[in-house]
PDB file of C-alpha atoms and ligand atoms in Angstrom:
ATOM      1  CA  MET A   1       0.000   0.000   0.000  1.00 68.00           C
ATOM      2  CA  LYS A   2       1.294   3.411  -0.906  1.00 74.00           C
ATOM      3  CA  ASN A   3       0.637   5.255   2.349  1.00 93.00           C
ATOM      4  CA  THR A   4       1.973   2.824   4.935  1.00 97.00           C
ATOM      5  CA  THR A   5       4.851   4.143   7.061  1.00 98.00           C
ATOM      6  CA  ILE A   6       7.339   2.704   9.524  1.00 98.00           C
ATOM      7  CA  ASP A   7       4.920   3.788  12.280  1.00 98.00           C
ATOM      8  CA  ASN A   8       2.681   0.958  11.041  1.00 97.00           C
ATOM      9  CA  VAL A   9       5.503  -1.513  11.727  1.00 98.00           C
ATOM     10  CA  GLU A  10       5.200  -2.702  15.303  1.00 98.00           C
ATOM     11  CA  VAL A  11       6.462  -5.299  17.701  1.00 98.00           C
ATOM     12  CA  ILE A  12       3.640  -7.456  18.995  1.00 96.00           C
ATOM     13  CA  ASN A  13       3.627  -9.701  22.040  1.00 96.00           C
ATOM     14  CA  ILE A  14       3.022 -13.344  21.247  1.00 97.00           C
ATOM     15  CA  PRO A  15       0.991 -15.005  23.991  1.00 96.00           C
ATOM     16  CA  LYS A  16       3.340 -17.156  26.095  1.00 97.00           C
ATOM     17  CA  ILE A  17       2.370 -20.020  28.364  1.00 98.00           C
ATOM     18  CA  LYS A  18       5.006 -20.577  31.019  1.00 97.00           C
ATOM     19  CA  ASP A  19       4.816 -24.111  32.307  1.00 97.00           C
ATOM     20  CA  ALA A  20       3.801 -24.251  35.953  1.00 97.00           C
ATOM     21  CA  LYS A  21       6.111 -27.213  36.562  1.00 97.00           C
ATOM     22  CA  GLY A  22       9.193 -25.537  35.107  1.00 98.00           C
ATOM     23  CA  ARG A  23       9.078 -27.394  31.787  1.00 98.00           C
ATOM     24  CA  GLY A  24       9.692 -24.247  29.754  1.00 98.00           C
ATOM     25  CA  ASN A  25       7.600 -21.963  27.582  1.00 98.00           C
ATOM     26  CA  LEU A  26       5.068 -22.393  24.822  1.00 98.00           C
ATOM     27  CA  CYS A  27       4.032 -19.566  22.476  1.00 98.00           C
ATOM     28  CA  VAL A  28       0.833 -19.599  20.448  1.00 97.00           C
ATOM     29  CA  ILE A  29       0.078 -17.523  17.362  1.00 96.00           C
ATOM     30  CA  GLU A  30      -3.536 -17.697  16.284  1.00 95.00           C
ATOM     31  CA  ASN A  31      -4.917 -15.725  13.388  1.00 91.00           C
ATOM     32  CA  ALA A  32      -6.819 -13.594  15.912  1.00 90.00           C
ATOM     33  CA  VAL A  33      -3.473 -12.114  17.083  1.00 89.00           C
ATOM     34  CA  LEU A  34      -2.759 -10.858  13.563  1.00 95.00           C
ATOM     35  CA  PRO A  35      -4.509  -8.331  11.296  1.00 94.00           C
ATOM     36  CA  TYR A  36      -4.518 -10.962   8.528  1.00 97.00           C
ATOM     37  CA  THR A  37      -4.946 -14.682   7.960  1.00 97.00           C
ATOM     38  CA  VAL A  38      -1.733 -16.674   7.623  1.00 98.00           C
ATOM     39  CA  GLU A  39      -1.399 -18.189   4.160  1.00 98.00           C
ATOM     40  CA  ARG A  40       2.282 -19.163   4.147  1.00 98.00           C
ATOM     41  CA  ILE A  41       5.051 -19.975   6.602  1.00 98.00           C
ATOM     42  CA  TYR A  42       8.754 -19.936   5.857  1.00 98.00           C
ATOM     43  CA  TYR A  43      11.941 -19.588   7.850  1.00 98.00           C
ATOM     44  CA  LEU A  44      15.517 -18.456   7.415  1.00 98.00           C
ATOM     45  CA  PHE A  45      18.347 -20.309   9.125  1.00 98.00           C
ATOM     46  CA  ASP A  46      22.114 -20.854   8.761  1.00 98.00           C
ATOM     47  CA  VAL A  47      22.426 -17.219   7.690  1.00 98.00           C
ATOM     48  CA  PRO A  48      26.089 -16.108   7.857  1.00 98.00           C
ATOM     49  CA  SER A  49      26.712 -13.182  10.210  1.00 97.00           C
ATOM     50  CA  ASP A  50      27.901 -10.990   7.327  1.00 98.00           C
ATOM     51  CA  ALA A  51      24.906 -11.798   5.085  1.00 98.00           C
ATOM     52  CA  SER A  52      21.929  -9.564   4.394  1.00 98.00           C
ATOM     53  CA  ARG A  53      18.469 -10.959   3.616  1.00 98.00           C
ATOM     54  CA  GLY A  54      15.309  -9.225   2.477  1.00 98.00           C
ATOM     55  CA  GLY A  55      16.150  -6.139   0.472  1.00 98.00           C
ATOM     56  CA  HIS A  56      12.659  -5.768  -0.912  1.00 98.00           C
ATOM     57  CA  SER A  57       9.130  -4.600  -0.195  1.00 98.00           C
ATOM     58  CA  HIS A  58       5.798  -6.232  -0.872  1.00 98.00           C
ATOM     59  CA  ILE A  59       2.919  -4.655  -2.728  1.00 97.00           C
ATOM     60  CA  ALA A  60       0.236  -6.587  -0.845  1.00 97.00           C
ATOM     61  CA  CYS A  61       1.785  -9.120   1.504  1.00 98.00           C
ATOM     62  CA  HIS A  62       1.947  -8.572   5.278  1.00 98.00           C
ATOM     63  CA  GLU A  63       4.450 -10.534   7.331  1.00 98.00           C
ATOM     64  CA  LEU A  64       5.172 -11.297  10.977  1.00 98.00           C
ATOM     65  CA  LEU A  65       8.850 -11.992  11.725  1.00 98.00           C
ATOM     66  CA  VAL A  66       9.852 -13.912  14.836  1.00 98.00           C
ATOM     67  CA  ALA A  67      13.354 -14.756  16.091  1.00 98.00           C
ATOM     68  CA  LEU A  68      12.621 -18.332  17.108  1.00 98.00           C
ATOM     69  CA  SER A  69      16.257 -18.671  18.125  1.00 98.00           C
ATOM     70  CA  GLY A  70      19.179 -16.245  18.298  1.00 98.00           C
ATOM     71  CA  SER A  71      18.926 -12.676  17.089  1.00 98.00           C
ATOM     72  CA  PHE A  72      19.033 -10.446  14.027  1.00 98.00           C
ATOM     73  CA  ASP A  73      18.311  -6.851  13.069  1.00 98.00           C
ATOM     74  CA  VAL A  74      15.479  -5.732  10.831  1.00 99.00           C
ATOM     75  CA  VAL A  75      15.809  -2.351   9.116  1.00 98.00           C
ATOM     76  CA  VAL A  76      12.480  -1.046   7.842  1.00 98.00           C
ATOM     77  CA  LYS A  77      12.051   1.928   5.514  1.00 98.00           C
ATOM     78  CA  ASP A  78       9.054   3.755   4.088  1.00 98.00           C
ATOM     79  CA  GLY A  79      10.933   5.925   1.599  1.00 97.00           C
ATOM     80  CA  GLU A  80      11.266   8.819   4.065  1.00 97.00           C
ATOM     81  CA  ASN A  81      12.188   7.331   7.416  1.00 98.00           C
ATOM     82  CA  SER A  82      13.803   4.185   8.669  1.00 98.00           C
ATOM     83  CA  LYS A  83      14.186   2.325  11.944  1.00 98.00           C
ATOM     84  CA  THR A  84      16.032  -0.735  13.133  1.00 98.00           C
ATOM     85  CA  VAL A  85      14.409  -3.353  15.325  1.00 98.00           C
ATOM     86  CA  THR A  86      16.450  -6.119  16.944  1.00 98.00           C
ATOM     87  CA  LEU A  87      14.532  -9.356  17.293  1.00 98.00           C
ATOM     88  CA  ASN A  88      15.907 -11.688  19.941  1.00 98.00           C
ATOM     89  CA  LYS A  89      12.907 -13.125  21.798  1.00 98.00           C
ATOM     90  CA  PRO A  90      10.598 -15.927  20.591  1.00 98.00           C
ATOM     91  CA  ASP A  91       7.620 -14.205  22.241  1.00 98.00           C
ATOM     92  CA  LYS A  92       8.001 -10.972  20.221  1.00 98.00           C
ATOM     93  CA  GLY A  93       7.055 -10.605  16.581  1.00 98.00           C
ATOM     94  CA  LEU A  94       7.681  -7.743  14.172  1.00 98.00           C
ATOM     95  CA  LEU A  95       4.609  -7.005  12.113  1.00 98.00           C
ATOM     96  CA  ILE A  96       5.637  -5.571   8.739  1.00 98.00           C
ATOM     97  CA  VAL A  97       2.681  -4.357   6.753  1.00 98.00           C
ATOM     98  CA  ASP A  98       2.659  -4.069   2.971  1.00 98.00           C
ATOM     99  CA  GLY A  99       4.547  -1.252   1.266  1.00 98.00           C
ATOM    100  CA  ILE A 100       7.555  -1.328   3.618  1.00 98.00           C
ATOM    101  CA  TRP A 101      11.146  -1.958   2.574  1.00 98.00           C
ATOM    102  CA  ARG A 102      12.987  -4.418   4.864  1.00 98.00           C
ATOM    103  CA  GLU A 103      16.566  -5.609   5.248  1.00 98.00           C
ATOM    104  CA  LEU A 104      17.624  -8.313   7.701  1.00 98.00           C
ATOM    105  CA  ASP A 105      21.210  -8.520   8.884  1.00 98.00           C
ATOM    106  CA  ASN A 106      23.505  -9.085  11.842  1.00 98.00           C
ATOM    107  CA  PHE A 107      22.293 -12.673  12.263  1.00 98.00           C
ATOM    108  CA  SER A 108      23.716 -14.392  15.323  1.00 98.00           C
ATOM    109  CA  SER A 109      24.991 -17.933  15.173  1.00 98.00           C
ATOM    110  CA  GLY A 110      22.039 -20.332  15.221  1.00 98.00           C
ATOM    111  CA  ALA A 111      19.457 -17.618  14.494  1.00 98.00           C
ATOM    112  CA  VAL A 112      16.158 -18.753  13.026  1.00 98.00           C
ATOM    113  CA  CYS A 113      13.749 -16.206  11.523  1.00 98.00           C
ATOM    114  CA  LEU A 114      10.201 -17.486  11.260  1.00 98.00           C
ATOM    115  CA  VAL A 115       7.925 -15.612   8.854  1.00 98.00           C
ATOM    116  CA  LEU A 116       4.141 -15.831   8.855  1.00 98.00           C
ATOM    117  CA  ALA A 117       2.916 -14.311   5.595  1.00 98.00           C
ATOM    118  CA  SER A 118      -0.543 -13.207   4.531  1.00 98.00           C
ATOM    119  CA  ASN A 119      -0.161 -14.266   0.895  1.00 98.00           C
ATOM    120  CA  LYS A 120       1.202 -17.103  -1.192  1.00 98.00           C
ATOM    121  CA  TYR A 121       4.626 -16.579  -2.774  1.00 98.00           C
ATOM    122  CA  GLU A 122       4.264 -14.413  -5.861  1.00 98.00           C
ATOM    123  CA  GLU A 123       7.328 -12.775  -7.369  1.00 98.00           C
ATOM    124  CA  GLU A 124       4.996 -10.127  -8.878  1.00 98.00           C
ATOM    125  CA  ASP A 125       4.268  -8.930  -5.322  1.00 98.00           C
ATOM    126  CA  TYR A 126       7.933  -8.005  -4.766  1.00 98.00           C
ATOM    127  CA  ILE A 127       9.685  -4.689  -5.380  1.00 98.00           C
ATOM    128  CA  ARG A 128      13.387  -5.558  -5.311  1.00 98.00           C
ATOM    129  CA  GLU A 129      14.912  -2.259  -6.528  1.00 98.00           C
ATOM    130  CA  TYR A 130      15.056   0.389  -3.822  1.00 98.00           C
ATOM    131  CA  SER A 131      14.650   3.226  -6.347  1.00 98.00           C
ATOM    132  CA  ASN A 132      11.453   1.568  -7.630  1.00 98.00           C
ATOM    133  CA  PHE A 133      10.238   1.230  -4.048  1.00 98.00           C
ATOM    134  CA  VAL A 134      10.774   4.960  -3.408  1.00 97.00           C
ATOM    135  CA  LYS A 135       8.887   5.763  -6.628  1.00 97.00           C
ATOM    136  CA  SER A 136       6.029   3.476  -5.534  1.00 96.00           C
ATOM    137  CA  LYS A 137       5.635   5.548  -2.341  1.00 96.00           C
ATOM    138  CA  GLN A 138       5.400   8.916  -4.170  1.00 93.00           C
TER     139      GLN A 138
HETATM  140  P1  LIG B   1      14.210 -14.016  -1.317  1.00 62.23           P
HETATM  141  O1  LIG B   1      12.897 -13.335  -1.271  1.00 62.23           O
HETATM  142  O2  LIG B   1      15.256 -13.414  -2.190  1.00 62.23           O
HETATM  143  O3  LIG B   1      14.794 -14.180   0.167  1.00 62.23           O
HETATM  144  P2  LIG B   1      15.074 -13.081   1.283  1.00 62.23           P
HETATM  145  O4  LIG B   1      14.165 -11.932   1.022  1.00 62.23           O
HETATM  146  O5  LIG B   1      14.777 -13.756   2.566  1.00 62.23           O
HETATM  147  O6  LIG B   1      16.507 -12.703   1.218  1.00 62.23           O
HETATM  148  O7  LIG B   1      13.950 -15.526  -1.720  1.00 62.23           O
HETATM  149  C1  LIG B   1      15.026 -16.406  -1.970  1.00 62.23           C
HETATM  150  C2  LIG B   1      14.564 -17.409  -3.012  1.00 62.23           C
HETATM  151  O8  LIG B   1      13.528 -18.226  -2.469  1.00 62.23           O
HETATM  152  C3  LIG B   1      14.016 -16.754  -4.265  1.00 62.23           C
HETATM  153  O9  LIG B   1      14.432 -17.527  -5.364  1.00 62.23           O
HETATM  154  C4  LIG B   1      12.520 -16.894  -4.109  1.00 62.23           C
HETATM  155  C5  LIG B   1      12.369 -18.157  -3.291  1.00 62.23           C
HETATM  156  N1  LIG B   1      11.167 -18.168  -2.427  1.00 62.23           N
HETATM  157  C6  LIG B   1      10.153 -19.055  -2.700  1.00 62.23           C
HETATM  158  O10 LIG B   1      10.201 -19.838  -3.671  1.00 62.23           O
HETATM  159  N2  LIG B   1       9.057 -19.069  -1.886  1.00 62.23           N
HETATM  160  C7  LIG B   1       8.946 -18.253  -0.820  1.00 62.23           C
HETATM  161  O11 LIG B   1       7.925 -18.289  -0.080  1.00 62.23           O
HETATM  162  C8  LIG B   1      10.022 -17.323  -0.543  1.00 62.23           C
HETATM  163  C9  LIG B   1       9.943 -16.390   0.625  1.00 62.23           C
HETATM  164  C10 LIG B   1      11.116 -17.320  -1.376  1.00 62.23           C
END
C-alpha cells in the first residue's frame, strides 16, 4: 500500500504459556493475534553473520517476523524514514505491513527467523529495486 509508514511496523507480544512445573515456555500464534490470515510460513536459518536478507518490499503481503532462536536486526524503511528493530525473543514478533522496505542482517549464530505471511509466494508482489520502491511511495 502506498501510504503505509514505519509507524505501522510494530512489535507485537506473542501469547506465552510458562509451564507451571518448570518445563519451559510455549508460544501460540492464532490468526486472531494478527490483522490478517496466515497463508504461508517460511523460515531463514544458517544465515552467515555478514549476510543480508530481504532487500525488498511487498505490494500486498503482510508478514510477521519472529526470532525463534538467536537474534538479528530488521531495518524497515518507508521511503522517508527508517528504523532498526532487533529481534531476539521468541515471544516478540515484528509485524511488517505491505509497502515497507525491509533488510535483515547481523544474524547471530544459530538464528532462526520465522515468517508468517498473509499471501502465497508471488514474485509479482515483490519490489526488489530500492529506487522503484521509493517511486512506488510517491
Ligand atoms: P528471497 O525473497 O530473495 O529471500 P530473502 O528476502 O529472505 O533474502 O527468496 C530467496 C529465493 O527463495 C528466491 O528464489 C525466491 C524463493 N522463495 C520461494 O520460492 N518461496 C517463498 O515463499 C520465498 C519467501 C522465497
